[in-house]
mmCIF file of N, CA and C in Angstrom:
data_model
loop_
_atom_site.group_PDB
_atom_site.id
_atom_site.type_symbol
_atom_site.label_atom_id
_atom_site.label_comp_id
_atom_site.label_asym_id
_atom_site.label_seq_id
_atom_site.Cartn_x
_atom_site.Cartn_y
_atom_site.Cartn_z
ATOM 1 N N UNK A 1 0.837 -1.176 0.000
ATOM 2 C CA UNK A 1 0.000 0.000 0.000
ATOM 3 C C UNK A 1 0.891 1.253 0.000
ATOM 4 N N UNK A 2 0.638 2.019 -0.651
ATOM 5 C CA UNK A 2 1.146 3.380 -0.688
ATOM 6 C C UNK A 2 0.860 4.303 -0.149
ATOM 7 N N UNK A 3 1.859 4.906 0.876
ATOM 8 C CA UNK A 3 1.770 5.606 1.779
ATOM 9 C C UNK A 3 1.304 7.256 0.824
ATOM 10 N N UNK A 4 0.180 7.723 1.956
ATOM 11 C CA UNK A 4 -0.258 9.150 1.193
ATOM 12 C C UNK A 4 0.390 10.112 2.276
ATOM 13 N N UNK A 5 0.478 11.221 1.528
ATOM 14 C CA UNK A 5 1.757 12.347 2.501
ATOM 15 C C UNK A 5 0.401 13.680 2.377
ATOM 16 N N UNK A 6 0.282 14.767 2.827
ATOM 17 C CA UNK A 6 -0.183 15.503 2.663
ATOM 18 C C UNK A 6 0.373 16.346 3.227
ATOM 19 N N UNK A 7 -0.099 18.190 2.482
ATOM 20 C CA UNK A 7 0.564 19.091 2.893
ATOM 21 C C UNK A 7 -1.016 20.016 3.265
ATOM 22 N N UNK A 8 -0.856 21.050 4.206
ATOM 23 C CA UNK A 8 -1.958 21.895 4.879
ATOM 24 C C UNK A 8 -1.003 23.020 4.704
ATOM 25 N N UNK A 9 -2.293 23.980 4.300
ATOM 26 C CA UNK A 9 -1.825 25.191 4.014
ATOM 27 C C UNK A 9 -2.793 26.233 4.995
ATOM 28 N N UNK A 10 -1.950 27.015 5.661
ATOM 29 C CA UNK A 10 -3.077 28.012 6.175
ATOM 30 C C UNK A 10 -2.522 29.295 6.547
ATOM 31 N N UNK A 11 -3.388 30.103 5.804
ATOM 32 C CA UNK A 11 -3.184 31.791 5.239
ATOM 33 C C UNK A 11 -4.138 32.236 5.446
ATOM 34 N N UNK A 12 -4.212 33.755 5.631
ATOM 35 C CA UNK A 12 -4.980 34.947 5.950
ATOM 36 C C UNK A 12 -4.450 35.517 6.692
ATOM 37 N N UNK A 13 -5.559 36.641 7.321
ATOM 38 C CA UNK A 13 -5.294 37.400 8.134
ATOM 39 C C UNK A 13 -6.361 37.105 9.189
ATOM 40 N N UNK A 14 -6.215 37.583 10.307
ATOM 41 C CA UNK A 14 -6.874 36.825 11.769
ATOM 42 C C UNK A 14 -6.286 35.937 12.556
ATOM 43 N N UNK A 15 -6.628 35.682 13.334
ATOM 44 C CA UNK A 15 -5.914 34.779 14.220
ATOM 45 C C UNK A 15 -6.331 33.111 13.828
ATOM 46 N N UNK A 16 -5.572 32.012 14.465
ATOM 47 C CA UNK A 16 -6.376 30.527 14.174
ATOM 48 C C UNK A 16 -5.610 29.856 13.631
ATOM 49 N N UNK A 17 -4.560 30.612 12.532
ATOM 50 C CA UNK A 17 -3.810 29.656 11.647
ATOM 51 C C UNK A 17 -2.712 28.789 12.438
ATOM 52 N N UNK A 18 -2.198 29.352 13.230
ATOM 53 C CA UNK A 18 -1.332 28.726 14.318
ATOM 54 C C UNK A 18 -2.167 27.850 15.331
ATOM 55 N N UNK A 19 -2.747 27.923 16.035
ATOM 56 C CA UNK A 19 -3.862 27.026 16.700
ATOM 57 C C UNK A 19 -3.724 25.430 16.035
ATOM 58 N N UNK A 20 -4.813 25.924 14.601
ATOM 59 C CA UNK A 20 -5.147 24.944 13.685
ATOM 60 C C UNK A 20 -3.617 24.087 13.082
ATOM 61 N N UNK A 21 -2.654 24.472 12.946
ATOM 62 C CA UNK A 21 -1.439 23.928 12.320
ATOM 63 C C UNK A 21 -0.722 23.200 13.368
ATOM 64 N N UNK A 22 -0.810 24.083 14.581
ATOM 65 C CA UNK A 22 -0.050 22.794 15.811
ATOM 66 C C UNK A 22 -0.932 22.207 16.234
ATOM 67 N N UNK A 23 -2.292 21.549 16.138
ATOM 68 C CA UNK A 23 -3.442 21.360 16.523
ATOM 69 C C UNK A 23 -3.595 20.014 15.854
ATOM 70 N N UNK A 24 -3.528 20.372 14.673
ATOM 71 C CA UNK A 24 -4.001 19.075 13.467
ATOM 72 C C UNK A 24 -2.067 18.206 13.508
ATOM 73 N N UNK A 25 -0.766 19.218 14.002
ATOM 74 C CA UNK A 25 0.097 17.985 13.857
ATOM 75 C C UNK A 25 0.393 17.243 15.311
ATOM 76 N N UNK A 26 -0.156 17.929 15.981
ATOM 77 C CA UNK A 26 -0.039 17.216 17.557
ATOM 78 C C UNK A 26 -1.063 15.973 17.245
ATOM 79 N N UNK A 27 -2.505 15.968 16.942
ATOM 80 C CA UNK A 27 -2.776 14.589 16.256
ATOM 81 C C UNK A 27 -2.430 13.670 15.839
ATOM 82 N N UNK A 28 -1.476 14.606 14.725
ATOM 83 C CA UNK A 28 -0.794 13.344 13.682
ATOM 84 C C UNK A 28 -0.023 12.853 14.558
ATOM 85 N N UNK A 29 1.183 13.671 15.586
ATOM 86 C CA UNK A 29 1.798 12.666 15.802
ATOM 87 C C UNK A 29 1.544 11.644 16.898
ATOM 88 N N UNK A 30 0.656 12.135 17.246
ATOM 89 C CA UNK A 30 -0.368 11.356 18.594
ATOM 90 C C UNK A 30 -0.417 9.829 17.957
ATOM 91 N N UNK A 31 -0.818 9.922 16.415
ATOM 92 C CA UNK A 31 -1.385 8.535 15.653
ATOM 93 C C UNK A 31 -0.120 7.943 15.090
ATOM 94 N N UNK A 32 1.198 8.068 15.461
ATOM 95 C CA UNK A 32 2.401 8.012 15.202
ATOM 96 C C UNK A 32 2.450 8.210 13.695
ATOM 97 N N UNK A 33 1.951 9.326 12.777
ATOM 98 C CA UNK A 33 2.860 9.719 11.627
ATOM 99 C C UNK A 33 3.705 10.865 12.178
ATOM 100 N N UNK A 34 4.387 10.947 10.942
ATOM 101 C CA UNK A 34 5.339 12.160 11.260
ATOM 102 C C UNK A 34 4.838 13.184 10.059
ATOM 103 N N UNK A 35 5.403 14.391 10.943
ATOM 104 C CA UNK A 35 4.748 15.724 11.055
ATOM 105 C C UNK A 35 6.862 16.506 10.799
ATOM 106 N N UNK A 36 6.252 17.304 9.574
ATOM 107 C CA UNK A 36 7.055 18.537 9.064
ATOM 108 C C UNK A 36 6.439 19.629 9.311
ATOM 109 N N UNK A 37 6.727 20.613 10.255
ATOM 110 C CA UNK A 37 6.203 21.673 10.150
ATOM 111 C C UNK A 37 7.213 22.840 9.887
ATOM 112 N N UNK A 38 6.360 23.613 9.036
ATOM 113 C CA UNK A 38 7.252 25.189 8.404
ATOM 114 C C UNK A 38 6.422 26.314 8.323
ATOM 115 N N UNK A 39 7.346 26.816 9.308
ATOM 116 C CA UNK A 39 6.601 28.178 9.124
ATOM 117 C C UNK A 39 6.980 29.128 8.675
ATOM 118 N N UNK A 40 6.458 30.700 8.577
ATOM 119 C CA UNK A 40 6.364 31.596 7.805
ATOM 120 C C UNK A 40 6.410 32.802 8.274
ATOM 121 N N UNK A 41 6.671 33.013 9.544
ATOM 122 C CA UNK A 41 6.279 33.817 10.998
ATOM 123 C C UNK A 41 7.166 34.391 11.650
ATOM 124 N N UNK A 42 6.745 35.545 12.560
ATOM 125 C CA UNK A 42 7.566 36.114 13.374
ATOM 126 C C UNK A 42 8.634 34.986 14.378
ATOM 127 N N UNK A 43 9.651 35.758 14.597
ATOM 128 C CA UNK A 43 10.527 34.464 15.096
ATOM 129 C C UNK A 43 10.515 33.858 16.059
ATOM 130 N N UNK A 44 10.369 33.076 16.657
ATOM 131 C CA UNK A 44 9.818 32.408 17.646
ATOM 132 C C UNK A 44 10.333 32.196 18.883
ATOM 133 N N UNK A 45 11.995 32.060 18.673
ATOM 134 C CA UNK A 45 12.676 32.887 20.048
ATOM 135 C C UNK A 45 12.011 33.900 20.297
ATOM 136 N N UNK A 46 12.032 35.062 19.604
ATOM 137 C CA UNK A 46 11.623 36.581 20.210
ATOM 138 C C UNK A 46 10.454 36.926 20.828
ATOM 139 N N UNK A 47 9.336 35.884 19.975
ATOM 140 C CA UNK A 47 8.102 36.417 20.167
ATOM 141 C C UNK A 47 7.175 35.032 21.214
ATOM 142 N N UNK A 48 8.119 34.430 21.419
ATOM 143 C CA UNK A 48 7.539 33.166 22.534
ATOM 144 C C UNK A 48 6.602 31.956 22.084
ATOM 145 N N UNK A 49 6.847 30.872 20.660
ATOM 146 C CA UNK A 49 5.603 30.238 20.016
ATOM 147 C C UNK A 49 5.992 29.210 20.909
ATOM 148 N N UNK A 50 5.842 28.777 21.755
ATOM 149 C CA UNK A 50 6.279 27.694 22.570
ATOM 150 C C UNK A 50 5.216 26.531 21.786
ATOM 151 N N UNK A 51 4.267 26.790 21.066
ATOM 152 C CA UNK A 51 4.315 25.191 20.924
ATOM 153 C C UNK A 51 5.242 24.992 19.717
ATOM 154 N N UNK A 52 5.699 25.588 19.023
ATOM 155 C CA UNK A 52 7.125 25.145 17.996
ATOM 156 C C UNK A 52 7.831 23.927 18.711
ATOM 157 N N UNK A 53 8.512 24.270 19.971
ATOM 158 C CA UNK A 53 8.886 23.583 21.499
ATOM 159 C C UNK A 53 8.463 22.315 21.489
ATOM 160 N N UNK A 54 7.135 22.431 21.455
ATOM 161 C CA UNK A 54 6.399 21.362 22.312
ATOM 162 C C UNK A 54 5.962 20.330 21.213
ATOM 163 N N UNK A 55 5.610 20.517 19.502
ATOM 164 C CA UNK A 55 5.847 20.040 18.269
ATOM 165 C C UNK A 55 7.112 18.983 18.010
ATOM 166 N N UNK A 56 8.418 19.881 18.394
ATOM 167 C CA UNK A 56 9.789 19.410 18.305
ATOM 168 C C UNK A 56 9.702 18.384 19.637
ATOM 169 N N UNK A 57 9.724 18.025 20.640
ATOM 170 C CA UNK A 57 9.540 17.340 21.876
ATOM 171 C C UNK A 57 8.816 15.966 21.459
ATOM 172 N N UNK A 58 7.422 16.148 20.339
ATOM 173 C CA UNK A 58 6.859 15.449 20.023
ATOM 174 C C UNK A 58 7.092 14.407 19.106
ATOM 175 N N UNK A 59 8.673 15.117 18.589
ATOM 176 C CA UNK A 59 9.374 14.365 17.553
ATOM 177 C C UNK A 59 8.884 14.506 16.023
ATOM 178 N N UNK A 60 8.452 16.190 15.803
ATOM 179 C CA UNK A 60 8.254 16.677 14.737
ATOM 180 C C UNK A 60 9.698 17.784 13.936
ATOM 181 N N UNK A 61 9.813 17.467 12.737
ATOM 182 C CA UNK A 61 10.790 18.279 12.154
ATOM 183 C C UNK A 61 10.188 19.903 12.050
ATOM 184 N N UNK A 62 10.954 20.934 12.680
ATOM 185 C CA UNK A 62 10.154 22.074 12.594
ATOM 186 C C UNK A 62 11.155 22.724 12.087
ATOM 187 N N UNK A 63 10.697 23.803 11.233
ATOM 188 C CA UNK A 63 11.474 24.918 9.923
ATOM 189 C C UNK A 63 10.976 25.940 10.282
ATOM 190 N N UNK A 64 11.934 27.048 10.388
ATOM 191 C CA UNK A 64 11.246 28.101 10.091
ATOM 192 C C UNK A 64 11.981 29.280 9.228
ATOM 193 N N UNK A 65 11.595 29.779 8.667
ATOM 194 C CA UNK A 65 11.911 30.807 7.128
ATOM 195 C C UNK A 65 11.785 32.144 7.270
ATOM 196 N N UNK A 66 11.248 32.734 8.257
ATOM 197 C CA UNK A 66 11.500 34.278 8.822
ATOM 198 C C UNK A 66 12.305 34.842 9.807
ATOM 199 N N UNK A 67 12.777 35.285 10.204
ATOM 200 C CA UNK A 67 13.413 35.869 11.153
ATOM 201 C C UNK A 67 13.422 37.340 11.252
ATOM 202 N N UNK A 68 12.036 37.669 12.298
ATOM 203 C CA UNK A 68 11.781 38.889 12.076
ATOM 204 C C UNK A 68 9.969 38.852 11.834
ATOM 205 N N UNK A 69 10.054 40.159 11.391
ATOM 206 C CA UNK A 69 8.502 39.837 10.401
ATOM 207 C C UNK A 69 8.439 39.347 9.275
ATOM 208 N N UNK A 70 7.994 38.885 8.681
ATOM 209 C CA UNK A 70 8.181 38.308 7.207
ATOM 210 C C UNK A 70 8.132 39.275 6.122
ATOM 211 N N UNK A 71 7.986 40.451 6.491
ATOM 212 C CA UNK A 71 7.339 41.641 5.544
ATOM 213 C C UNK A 71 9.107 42.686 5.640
ATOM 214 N N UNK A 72 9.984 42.201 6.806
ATOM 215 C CA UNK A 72 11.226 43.122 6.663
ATOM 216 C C UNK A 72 12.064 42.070 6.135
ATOM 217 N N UNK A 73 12.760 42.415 5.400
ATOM 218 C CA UNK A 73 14.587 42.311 4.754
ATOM 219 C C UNK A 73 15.159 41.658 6.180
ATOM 220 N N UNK A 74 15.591 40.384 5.517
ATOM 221 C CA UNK A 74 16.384 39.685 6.572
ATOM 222 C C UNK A 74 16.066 38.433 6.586
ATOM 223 N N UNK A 75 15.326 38.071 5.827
ATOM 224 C CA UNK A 75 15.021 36.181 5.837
ATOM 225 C C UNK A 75 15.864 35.337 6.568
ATOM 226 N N UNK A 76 16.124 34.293 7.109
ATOM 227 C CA UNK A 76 17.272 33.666 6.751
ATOM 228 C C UNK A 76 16.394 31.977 6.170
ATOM 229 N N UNK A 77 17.180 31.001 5.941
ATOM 230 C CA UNK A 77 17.016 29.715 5.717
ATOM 231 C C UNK A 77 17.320 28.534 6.865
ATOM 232 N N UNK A 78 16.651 28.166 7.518
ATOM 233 C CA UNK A 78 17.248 26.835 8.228
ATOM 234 C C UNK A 78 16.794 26.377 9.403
ATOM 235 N N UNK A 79 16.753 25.432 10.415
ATOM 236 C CA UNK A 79 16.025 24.599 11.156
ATOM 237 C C UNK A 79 16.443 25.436 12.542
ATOM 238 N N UNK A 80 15.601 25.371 13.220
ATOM 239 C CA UNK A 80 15.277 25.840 14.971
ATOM 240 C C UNK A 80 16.388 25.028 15.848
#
């Protein structure tokens, strides 16, 4: 049987998208798949996402691609 992978996307403006994204992979890995998560977001040292933390603990690969706001100059590339 062939394993199915899926990717979740969640955008806008409002609050929820974070909720819903560590929400639905704390599940997954509850049901032992594994869980990639990447985010897009203010940086998470600075601004306190502790469940990033608590994701990684869970034995999820976590990324993150901003550093800063995502809207200033300064990206960088690479893992927490």
């Amino acid at each position: 049987m062939t394993k199915r992978r899926l990717i979740h996307i969640y955008t806008g403006e409002g609050k929820g998208k974070t909720t819903a994204a560590v929400g639905l992979a704390t599940r997954a890995l509850g049901h032992g798949l594994s869980v990639c998560y990447i985010s897009f977001h203010k940086d998470p040292e600075v601004y306190g996402y502790t469940e990033i933390k608590s994701l990684q603990k869970l034995g999820a690969e976590v990324y993150s691609f901003a550093k800063g706001h995502p809207a200033v100059a300064g990206a960088f590339h690479g893992k927490l």
